[in-house]
PDB file of C-alpha atoms in Angstrom:
ATOM      1  CA  UNK A 139       1.772 -10.010  18.364  1.00 66.00           C
ATOM      2  CA  UNK A 140       1.384  -6.264  18.359  1.00 74.00           C
ATOM      3  CA  UNK A 141      -0.948  -4.621  20.838  1.00 89.00           C
ATOM      4  CA  UNK A 142      -3.793  -2.248  20.074  1.00 94.00           C
ATOM      5  CA  UNK A 143      -5.713  -0.679  22.909  1.00 95.00           C
ATOM      6  CA  UNK A 144      -9.070   1.041  23.010  1.00 97.00           C
ATOM      7  CA  UNK A 145     -10.486   3.380  25.576  1.00 97.00           C
ATOM      8  CA  UNK A 146     -13.002   3.302  27.050  1.00 97.00           C
ATOM      9  CA  UNK A 147     -14.027  -0.350  26.996  1.00 96.00           C
ATOM     10  CA  UNK A 148     -17.596   0.548  27.902  1.00 97.00           C
ATOM     11  CA  UNK A 149     -19.469   3.831  27.788  1.00 97.00           C
ATOM     12  CA  UNK A 150     -23.036   4.783  28.486  1.00 97.00           C
ATOM     13  CA  UNK A 151     -24.205   8.166  27.327  1.00 96.00           C
ATOM     14  CA  UNK A 152     -27.439  10.072  26.962  1.00 96.00           C
ATOM     15  CA  UNK A 153     -29.099  10.682  23.647  1.00 97.00           C
ATOM     16  CA  UNK A 154     -27.810  13.844  21.990  1.00 97.00           C
ATOM     17  CA  UNK A 155     -24.375  13.821  23.563  1.00 97.00           C
ATOM     18  CA  UNK A 156     -21.065  13.039  21.878  1.00 97.00           C
ATOM     19  CA  UNK A 157     -18.709  10.243  22.739  1.00 97.00           C
ATOM     20  CA  UNK A 158     -15.033   9.881  21.854  1.00 97.00           C
ATOM     21  CA  UNK A 159     -13.332   6.504  21.528  1.00 98.00           C
ATOM     22  CA  UNK A 160      -9.548   6.241  21.371  1.00 97.00           C
ATOM     23  CA  UNK A 161      -7.537   3.612  19.558  1.00 96.00           C
ATOM     24  CA  UNK A 162      -3.811   3.303  20.187  1.00 95.00           C
ATOM     25  CA  UNK A 163      -1.135   1.115  18.690  1.00 93.00           C
ATOM     26  CA  UNK A 164       1.203   0.455  21.600  1.00 92.00           C
ATOM     27  CA  UNK A 165       4.317  -1.002  20.044  1.00 87.00           C
ATOM     28  CA  UNK A 166       4.306  -0.103  16.381  1.00 87.00           C
ATOM     29  CA  UNK A 167       3.571   2.835  14.127  1.00 88.00           C
ATOM     30  CA  UNK A 168       0.205   2.465  12.445  1.00 88.00           C
ATOM     31  CA  UNK A 169      -0.052   4.465   9.279  1.00 86.00           C
ATOM     32  CA  UNK A 170      -3.504   3.048   8.691  1.00 90.00           C
ATOM     33  CA  UNK A 171      -6.268   2.416  11.180  1.00 93.00           C
ATOM     34  CA  UNK A 172      -9.694   0.979  10.585  1.00 94.00           C
ATOM     35  CA  UNK A 173     -12.941   1.451  12.486  1.00 96.00           C
ATOM     36  CA  UNK A 174     -15.547  -1.293  12.542  1.00 96.00           C
ATOM     37  CA  UNK A 175     -18.998  -1.602  13.969  1.00 96.00           C
ATOM     38  CA  UNK A 176     -20.533  -4.850  15.133  1.00 95.00           C
ATOM     39  CA  UNK A 177     -24.137  -5.504  16.107  1.00 91.00           C
ATOM     40  CA  UNK A 178     -24.974  -8.467  18.348  1.00 87.00           C
ATOM     41  CA  UNK A 179     -24.411 -11.824  16.718  1.00 85.00           C
ATOM     42  CA  UNK A 180     -23.356 -10.183  13.486  1.00 89.00           C
ATOM     43  CA  UNK A 181     -20.114  -9.701  11.626  1.00 91.00           C
ATOM     44  CA  UNK A 182     -17.844  -6.676  11.591  1.00 93.00           C
ATOM     45  CA  UNK A 183     -18.821  -3.895   9.271  1.00 93.00           C
ATOM     46  CA  UNK A 184     -16.069  -1.539   8.158  1.00 94.00           C
ATOM     47  CA  UNK A 185     -17.029   2.055   8.804  1.00 95.00           C
ATOM     48  CA  UNK A 186     -13.967   3.955   7.716  1.00 94.00           C
ATOM     49  CA  UNK A 187     -10.276   3.805   6.986  1.00 92.00           C
ATOM     50  CA  UNK A 188      -7.996   6.473   8.369  1.00 90.00           C
ATOM     51  CA  UNK A 189      -4.473   7.270   7.265  1.00 86.00           C
ATOM     52  CA  UNK A 190      -2.222   9.324   9.480  1.00 83.00           C
ATOM     53  CA  UNK A 191      -2.292  12.969   8.557  1.00 82.00           C
ATOM     54  CA  UNK A 192      -5.087  12.752   6.021  1.00 83.00           C
ATOM     55  CA  UNK A 193      -8.874  12.633   5.977  1.00 86.00           C
ATOM     56  CA  UNK A 194     -10.605   9.365   6.660  1.00 91.00           C
ATOM     57  CA  UNK A 195     -12.264   7.414   3.885  1.00 91.00           C
ATOM     58  CA  UNK A 196     -15.787   6.386   4.822  1.00 94.00           C
ATOM     59  CA  UNK A 197     -17.642   3.361   3.568  1.00 93.00           C
ATOM     60  CA  UNK A 198     -20.878   3.831   1.699  1.00 92.00           C
ATOM     61  CA  UNK A 199     -23.756   4.620   4.002  1.00 93.00           C
ATOM     62  CA  UNK A 200     -21.609   5.830   6.903  1.00 95.00           C
ATOM     63  CA  UNK A 201     -22.221   9.487   7.798  1.00 94.00           C
ATOM     64  CA  UNK A 202     -18.903  11.257   8.061  1.00 93.00           C
ATOM     65  CA  UNK A 203     -20.418  14.170   9.977  1.00 94.00           C
ATOM     66  CA  UNK A 204     -21.804  11.813  12.578  1.00 96.00           C
ATOM     67  CA  UNK A 205     -18.756   9.606  12.978  1.00 97.00           C
ATOM     68  CA  UNK A 206     -15.766  11.917  13.150  1.00 96.00           C
ATOM     69  CA  UNK A 207     -12.406  10.240  12.763  1.00 95.00           C
ATOM     70  CA  UNK A 208      -9.086  11.834  13.555  1.00 91.00           C
ATOM     71  CA  UNK A 209      -5.741  10.128  12.978  1.00 89.00           C
ATOM     72  CA  UNK A 210      -3.372  12.801  14.168  1.00 82.00           C
ATOM     73  CA  UNK A 211      -0.389  10.613  15.011  1.00 89.00           C
ATOM     74  CA  UNK A 212       1.072   7.261  14.046  1.00 89.00           C
ATOM     75  CA  UNK A 213      -0.156   5.696  17.265  1.00 92.00           C
ATOM     76  CA  UNK A 214      -3.526   7.279  17.877  1.00 94.00           C
ATOM     77  CA  UNK A 215      -6.851   7.439  16.082  1.00 94.00           C
ATOM     78  CA  UNK A 216     -10.101   8.655  17.582  1.00 96.00           C
ATOM     79  CA  UNK A 217     -13.701   8.061  16.655  1.00 97.00           C
ATOM     80  CA  UNK A 218     -16.246  10.589  17.899  1.00 97.00           C
ATOM     81  CA  UNK A 219     -19.897   9.667  17.706  1.00 97.00           C
ATOM     82  CA  UNK A 220     -21.693  13.010  17.580  1.00 97.00           C
ATOM     83  CA  UNK A 221     -25.244  13.593  18.746  1.00 96.00           C
ATOM     84  CA  UNK A 222     -25.565   9.946  19.655  1.00 96.00           C
ATOM     85  CA  UNK A 223     -28.910   8.192  19.391  1.00 96.00           C
ATOM     86  CA  UNK A 224     -30.006   4.802  20.735  1.00 96.00           C
ATOM     87  CA  UNK A 225     -29.555   3.249  17.279  1.00 95.00           C
ATOM     88  CA  UNK A 226     -25.853   4.112  17.539  1.00 96.00           C
ATOM     89  CA  UNK A 227     -25.550   1.645  20.399  1.00 96.00           C
ATOM     90  CA  UNK A 228     -23.141  -0.975  19.199  1.00 96.00           C
ATOM     91  CA  UNK A 229     -19.709  -2.557  19.646  1.00 96.00           C
ATOM     92  CA  UNK A 230     -17.011  -0.459  18.002  1.00 97.00           C
ATOM     93  CA  UNK A 231     -13.693  -2.099  17.157  1.00 97.00           C
ATOM     94  CA  UNK A 232     -10.594  -0.483  15.781  1.00 96.00           C
ATOM     95  CA  UNK A 233      -7.645  -2.123  14.112  1.00 94.00           C
ATOM     96  CA  UNK A 234      -4.226  -0.849  13.181  1.00 92.00           C
ATOM     97  CA  UNK A 235      -1.820  -1.789  10.452  1.00 87.00           C
ATOM     98  CA  UNK A 236       1.847  -1.019  10.013  1.00 79.00           C
ATOM     99  CA  UNK A 237       2.938   0.496   6.695  1.00 77.00           C
ATOM    100  CA  UNK A 238       2.200  -1.841   3.823  1.00 74.00           C
ATOM    101  CA  UNK A 239      -1.110  -3.134   2.560  1.00 68.00           C
ATOM    102  CA  UNK A 240      -0.097  -6.745   3.119  1.00 72.00           C
ATOM    103  CA  UNK A 241       0.841  -6.264   6.735  1.00 73.00           C
ATOM    104  CA  UNK A 242      -1.292  -7.843   9.399  1.00 79.00           C
ATOM    105  CA  UNK A 243      -4.064  -5.879  11.030  1.00 86.00           C
ATOM    106  CA  UNK A 244      -4.141  -5.946  14.803  1.00 89.00           C
ATOM    107  CA  UNK A 245      -7.467  -5.461  16.505  1.00 93.00           C
ATOM    108  CA  UNK A 246      -8.346  -3.612  19.661  1.00 94.00           C
ATOM    109  CA  UNK A 247     -10.543  -5.127  22.355  1.00 95.00           C
ATOM    110  CA  UNK A 248     -13.571  -3.089  21.342  1.00 96.00           C
ATOM    111  CA  UNK A 249     -15.754  -0.448  22.961  1.00 97.00           C
ATOM    112  CA  UNK A 250     -19.335  -1.154  23.959  1.00 97.00           C
ATOM    113  CA  UNK A 251     -21.400   2.001  23.441  1.00 97.00           C
ATOM    114  CA  UNK A 252     -24.868   2.223  24.942  1.00 97.00           C
ATOM    115  CA  UNK A 253     -26.967   5.311  24.235  1.00 97.00           C
ATOM    116  CA  UNK A 254     -29.926   5.789  26.540  1.00 96.00           C
TER     117      UNK A 254
ATOM    118  CA  UNK B 158     -21.027  -5.863   1.328  1.00 30.00           C
ATOM    119  CA  UNK B 159     -19.606  -8.886   3.093  1.00 36.00           C
ATOM    120  CA  UNK B 160     -17.693 -11.050   0.707  1.00 50.00           C
ATOM    121  CA  UNK B 161     -17.160 -14.040   2.889  1.00 64.00           C
ATOM    122  CA  UNK B 162     -19.928 -16.479   3.544  1.00 75.00           C
ATOM    123  CA  UNK B 163     -19.415 -19.030   6.239  1.00 81.00           C
ATOM    124  CA  UNK B 164     -21.086 -22.254   7.058  1.00 83.00           C
ATOM    125  CA  UNK B 165     -22.333 -23.540   9.252  1.00 87.00           C
ATOM    126  CA  UNK B 166     -23.690 -20.483  11.022  1.00 90.00           C
ATOM    127  CA  UNK B 167     -23.611 -22.416  14.267  1.00 93.00           C
ATOM    128  CA  UNK B 168     -21.817 -25.594  15.281  1.00 95.00           C
ATOM    129  CA  UNK B 169     -22.252 -27.511  18.511  1.00 96.00           C
ATOM    130  CA  UNK B 170     -19.888 -30.350  19.391  1.00 97.00           C
ATOM    131  CA  UNK B 171     -18.485 -32.277  22.343  1.00 97.00           C
ATOM    132  CA  UNK B 172     -15.021 -31.777  23.734  1.00 98.00           C
ATOM    133  CA  UNK B 173     -12.485 -33.883  21.914  1.00 97.00           C
ATOM    134  CA  UNK B 174     -14.314 -33.796  18.604  1.00 98.00           C
ATOM    135  CA  UNK B 175     -13.037 -31.947  15.567  1.00 98.00           C
ATOM    136  CA  UNK B 176     -14.744 -28.799  14.327  1.00 97.00           C
ATOM    137  CA  UNK B 177     -14.753 -27.783  10.679  1.00 96.00           C
ATOM    138  CA  UNK B 178     -15.889 -24.391   9.444  1.00 96.00           C
ATOM    139  CA  UNK B 179     -16.054 -23.291   5.843  1.00 95.00           C
ATOM    140  CA  UNK B 180     -15.746 -19.950   4.167  1.00 94.00           C
ATOM    141  CA  UNK B 181     -16.515 -18.980   0.567  1.00 94.00           C
ATOM    142  CA  UNK B 182     -15.729 -15.767  -1.190  1.00 92.00           C
ATOM    143  CA  UNK B 183     -16.483 -14.212  -4.545  1.00 89.00           C
ATOM    144  CA  UNK B 184     -13.511 -12.268  -5.842  1.00 85.00           C
ATOM    145  CA  UNK B 185      -9.801 -12.873  -6.248  1.00 86.00           C
ATOM    146  CA  UNK B 186      -7.828 -12.376  -3.049  1.00 88.00           C
ATOM    147  CA  UNK B 187      -4.287 -11.872  -1.857  1.00 88.00           C
ATOM    148  CA  UNK B 188      -4.775 -13.710   1.394  1.00 90.00           C
ATOM    149  CA  UNK B 189      -7.440 -15.111   3.685  1.00 93.00           C
ATOM    150  CA  UNK B 190      -7.342 -14.845   7.433  1.00 93.00           C
ATOM    151  CA  UNK B 191      -9.207 -16.518  10.252  1.00 94.00           C
ATOM    152  CA  UNK B 192     -10.082 -14.787  13.488  1.00 94.00           C
ATOM    153  CA  UNK B 193     -11.664 -15.834  16.755  1.00 96.00           C
ATOM    154  CA  UNK B 194     -13.885 -13.632  18.860  1.00 95.00           C
ATOM    155  CA  UNK B 195     -15.030 -14.477  22.346  1.00 93.00           C
ATOM    156  CA  UNK B 196     -18.363 -12.984  23.337  1.00 88.00           C
ATOM    157  CA  UNK B 197     -18.113  -9.224  23.783  1.00 85.00           C
ATOM    158  CA  UNK B 198     -14.394  -9.149  23.084  1.00 88.00           C
ATOM    159  CA  UNK B 199     -12.093  -8.091  20.282  1.00 89.00           C
ATOM    160  CA  UNK B 200     -10.722 -10.295  17.551  1.00 92.00           C
ATOM    161  CA  UNK B 201      -7.807 -12.638  17.920  1.00 91.00           C
ATOM    162  CA  UNK B 202      -5.852 -13.394  14.778  1.00 89.00           C
ATOM    163  CA  UNK B 203      -5.515 -17.151  14.267  1.00 94.00           C
ATOM    164  CA  UNK B 204      -3.895 -17.798  10.947  1.00 93.00           C
ATOM    165  CA  UNK B 205      -3.213 -16.228   7.572  1.00 91.00           C
ATOM    166  CA  UNK B 206      -3.001 -18.173   4.345  1.00 94.00           C
ATOM    167  CA  UNK B 207      -1.796 -16.564   1.147  1.00 92.00           C
ATOM    168  CA  UNK B 208      -3.386 -17.142  -2.234  1.00 92.00           C
ATOM    169  CA  UNK B 209      -0.452 -19.252  -3.406  1.00 94.00           C
ATOM    170  CA  UNK B 210      -0.685 -21.564  -0.405  1.00 96.00           C
ATOM    171  CA  UNK B 211      -3.004 -24.539  -0.129  1.00 97.00           C
ATOM    172  CA  UNK B 212      -2.695 -25.584   3.464  1.00 98.00           C
ATOM    173  CA  UNK B 213      -1.337 -24.189   6.685  1.00 97.00           C
ATOM    174  CA  UNK B 214      -1.060 -25.516  10.232  1.00 96.00           C
ATOM    175  CA  UNK B 215      -0.781 -23.836  13.580  1.00 95.00           C
ATOM    176  CA  UNK B 216      -1.054 -26.041  16.644  1.00 97.00           C
ATOM    177  CA  UNK B 217      -4.505 -27.634  16.571  1.00 97.00           C
ATOM    178  CA  UNK B 218      -5.575 -25.473  13.662  1.00 98.00           C
ATOM    179  CA  UNK B 219      -5.467 -26.508  10.029  1.00 98.00           C
ATOM    180  CA  UNK B 220      -6.536 -24.145   7.277  1.00 98.00           C
ATOM    181  CA  UNK B 221      -6.975 -25.040   3.633  1.00 98.00           C
ATOM    182  CA  UNK B 222      -7.487 -22.733   0.702  1.00 97.00           C
ATOM    183  CA  UNK B 223      -8.877 -23.671  -2.696  1.00 97.00           C
ATOM    184  CA  UNK B 224      -8.661 -20.634  -4.935  1.00 95.00           C
ATOM    185  CA  UNK B 225     -10.312 -22.461  -7.829  1.00 95.00           C
ATOM    186  CA  UNK B 226     -13.411 -22.924  -5.691  1.00 95.00           C
ATOM    187  CA  UNK B 227     -12.913 -19.677  -3.817  1.00 94.00           C
ATOM    188  CA  UNK B 228     -13.254 -21.425  -0.528  1.00 95.00           C
ATOM    189  CA  UNK B 229     -11.357 -22.080   2.686  1.00 96.00           C
ATOM    190  CA  UNK B 230     -11.856 -24.312   5.665  1.00 97.00           C
ATOM    191  CA  UNK B 231     -10.730 -24.105   9.253  1.00 97.00           C
ATOM    192  CA  UNK B 232     -10.326 -27.331  11.163  1.00 98.00           C
ATOM    193  CA  UNK B 233      -9.884 -27.344  14.919  1.00 98.00           C
ATOM    194  CA  UNK B 234      -8.781 -30.744  16.116  1.00 98.00           C
ATOM    195  CA  UNK B 235      -9.433 -32.195  19.563  1.00 98.00           C
ATOM    196  CA  UNK B 236     -11.635 -29.276  20.523  1.00 98.00           C
ATOM    197  CA  UNK B 237     -11.801 -27.910  24.050  1.00 97.00           C
ATOM    198  CA  UNK B 238     -14.507 -26.009  25.890  1.00 97.00           C
ATOM    199  CA  UNK B 239     -12.206 -22.964  25.704  1.00 97.00           C
ATOM    200  CA  UNK B 240     -12.529 -23.035  21.912  1.00 98.00           C
ATOM    201  CA  UNK B 241     -16.131 -21.873  22.285  1.00 97.00           C
ATOM    202  CA  UNK B 242     -16.277 -18.599  20.344  1.00 97.00           C
ATOM    203  CA  UNK B 243     -17.284 -17.041  17.045  1.00 96.00           C
ATOM    204  CA  UNK B 244     -14.933 -17.656  14.149  1.00 96.00           C
ATOM    205  CA  UNK B 245     -14.650 -15.299  11.199  1.00 95.00           C
ATOM    206  CA  UNK B 246     -12.855 -15.538   7.921  1.00 95.00           C
ATOM    207  CA  UNK B 247     -11.656 -12.342   6.303  1.00 94.00           C
ATOM    208  CA  UNK B 248     -10.271 -11.809   2.853  1.00 92.00           C
ATOM    209  CA  UNK B 249      -7.762  -9.228   1.719  1.00 88.00           C
ATOM    210  CA  UNK B 250      -8.329  -8.221  -1.822  1.00 78.00           C
ATOM    211  CA  UNK B 251      -5.763  -6.541  -3.956  1.00 71.00           C
ATOM    212  CA  UNK B 252      -6.075  -5.408  -7.490  1.00 59.00           C
ATOM    213  CA  UNK B 253      -6.291  -2.414  -9.708  1.00 52.00           C
ATOM    214  CA  UNK B 254      -7.769  -0.081  -7.142  1.00 56.00           C
ATOM    215  CA  UNK B 255     -11.437  -0.426  -6.323  1.00 52.00           C
ATOM    216  CA  UNK B 256     -13.197   0.295  -3.092  1.00 53.00           C
ATOM    217  CA  UNK B 257     -12.092  -2.974  -1.499  1.00 54.00           C
ATOM    218  CA  UNK B 258      -8.405  -2.344  -2.056  1.00 61.00           C
ATOM    219  CA  UNK B 259      -6.309  -3.140   0.977  1.00 76.00           C
ATOM    220  CA  UNK B 260      -9.305  -3.759   3.222  1.00 83.00           C
ATOM    221  CA  UNK B 261     -10.306  -6.880   5.051  1.00 88.00           C
ATOM    222  CA  UNK B 262     -13.782  -8.117   4.257  1.00 88.00           C
ATOM    223  CA  UNK B 263     -15.322 -10.292   6.933  1.00 92.00           C
ATOM    224  CA  UNK B 264     -17.637 -13.219   6.611  1.00 92.00           C
ATOM    225  CA  UNK B 265     -20.733 -13.639   8.728  1.00 91.00           C
ATOM    226  CA  UNK B 266     -19.028 -15.976  11.126  1.00 93.00           C
ATOM    227  CA  UNK B 267     -19.604 -19.387  12.677  1.00 95.00           C
ATOM    228  CA  UNK B 268     -20.618 -19.665  16.315  1.00 95.00           C
ATOM    229  CA  UNK B 269     -18.849 -22.678  17.765  1.00 97.00           C
ATOM    230  CA  UNK B 270     -19.986 -24.211  21.046  1.00 97.00           C
ATOM    231  CA  UNK B 271     -17.879 -26.962  22.572  1.00 98.00           C
ATOM    232  CA  UNK B 272     -19.600 -28.825  25.368  1.00 97.00           C
ATOM    233  CA  UNK B 273     -17.409 -30.206  28.161  1.00 94.00           C
TER     234      UNK B 273
END
């Protein structure tokens, strides 16, 4: 299957700082990428959907000014957690999909964010 | 909100036994997918079943879909200790727009433990 990478895999930052997470589709062009958040022993919660070259669409309750998403190319999307707080500590997972709503989504390995 | 509901929430079995997990959903779907997630890792796509299919096999996996009952089951036969993981169903909903259009909605997951 297709490969999606995320970087970094783990990050620890201090409260008030910003953290950027990268998501790359390595062997296909992803017109749509999704960002999920997962708390321990819970399911994935969709945060936002990003389409290449346009603004991301955020799910209800997700602050767009806090979670900045940029999808500047067909292989790269970034999620920046601004002014991070301990409650932002979580597992962030991205997924990428080739053109076409019915195409399979491929998931990255996730990024563990810890805010101290 | 999460559309998929899975049961059981946790399942503990011995190696060699079969494991059955169920998933129910509330709205019409285009397809239903099952994923596996090892602790602290990303998701691995297991199998996709379309709304016009009733059963699908892949190796030791068997998935059924009953659209009249809005439910699906995942059967893992002859389980192995390496099958220990969380299993999620996810539905892809299509329709006349709506906020869920083209997005996967994940269930709460079943934690499977296979004892050697």
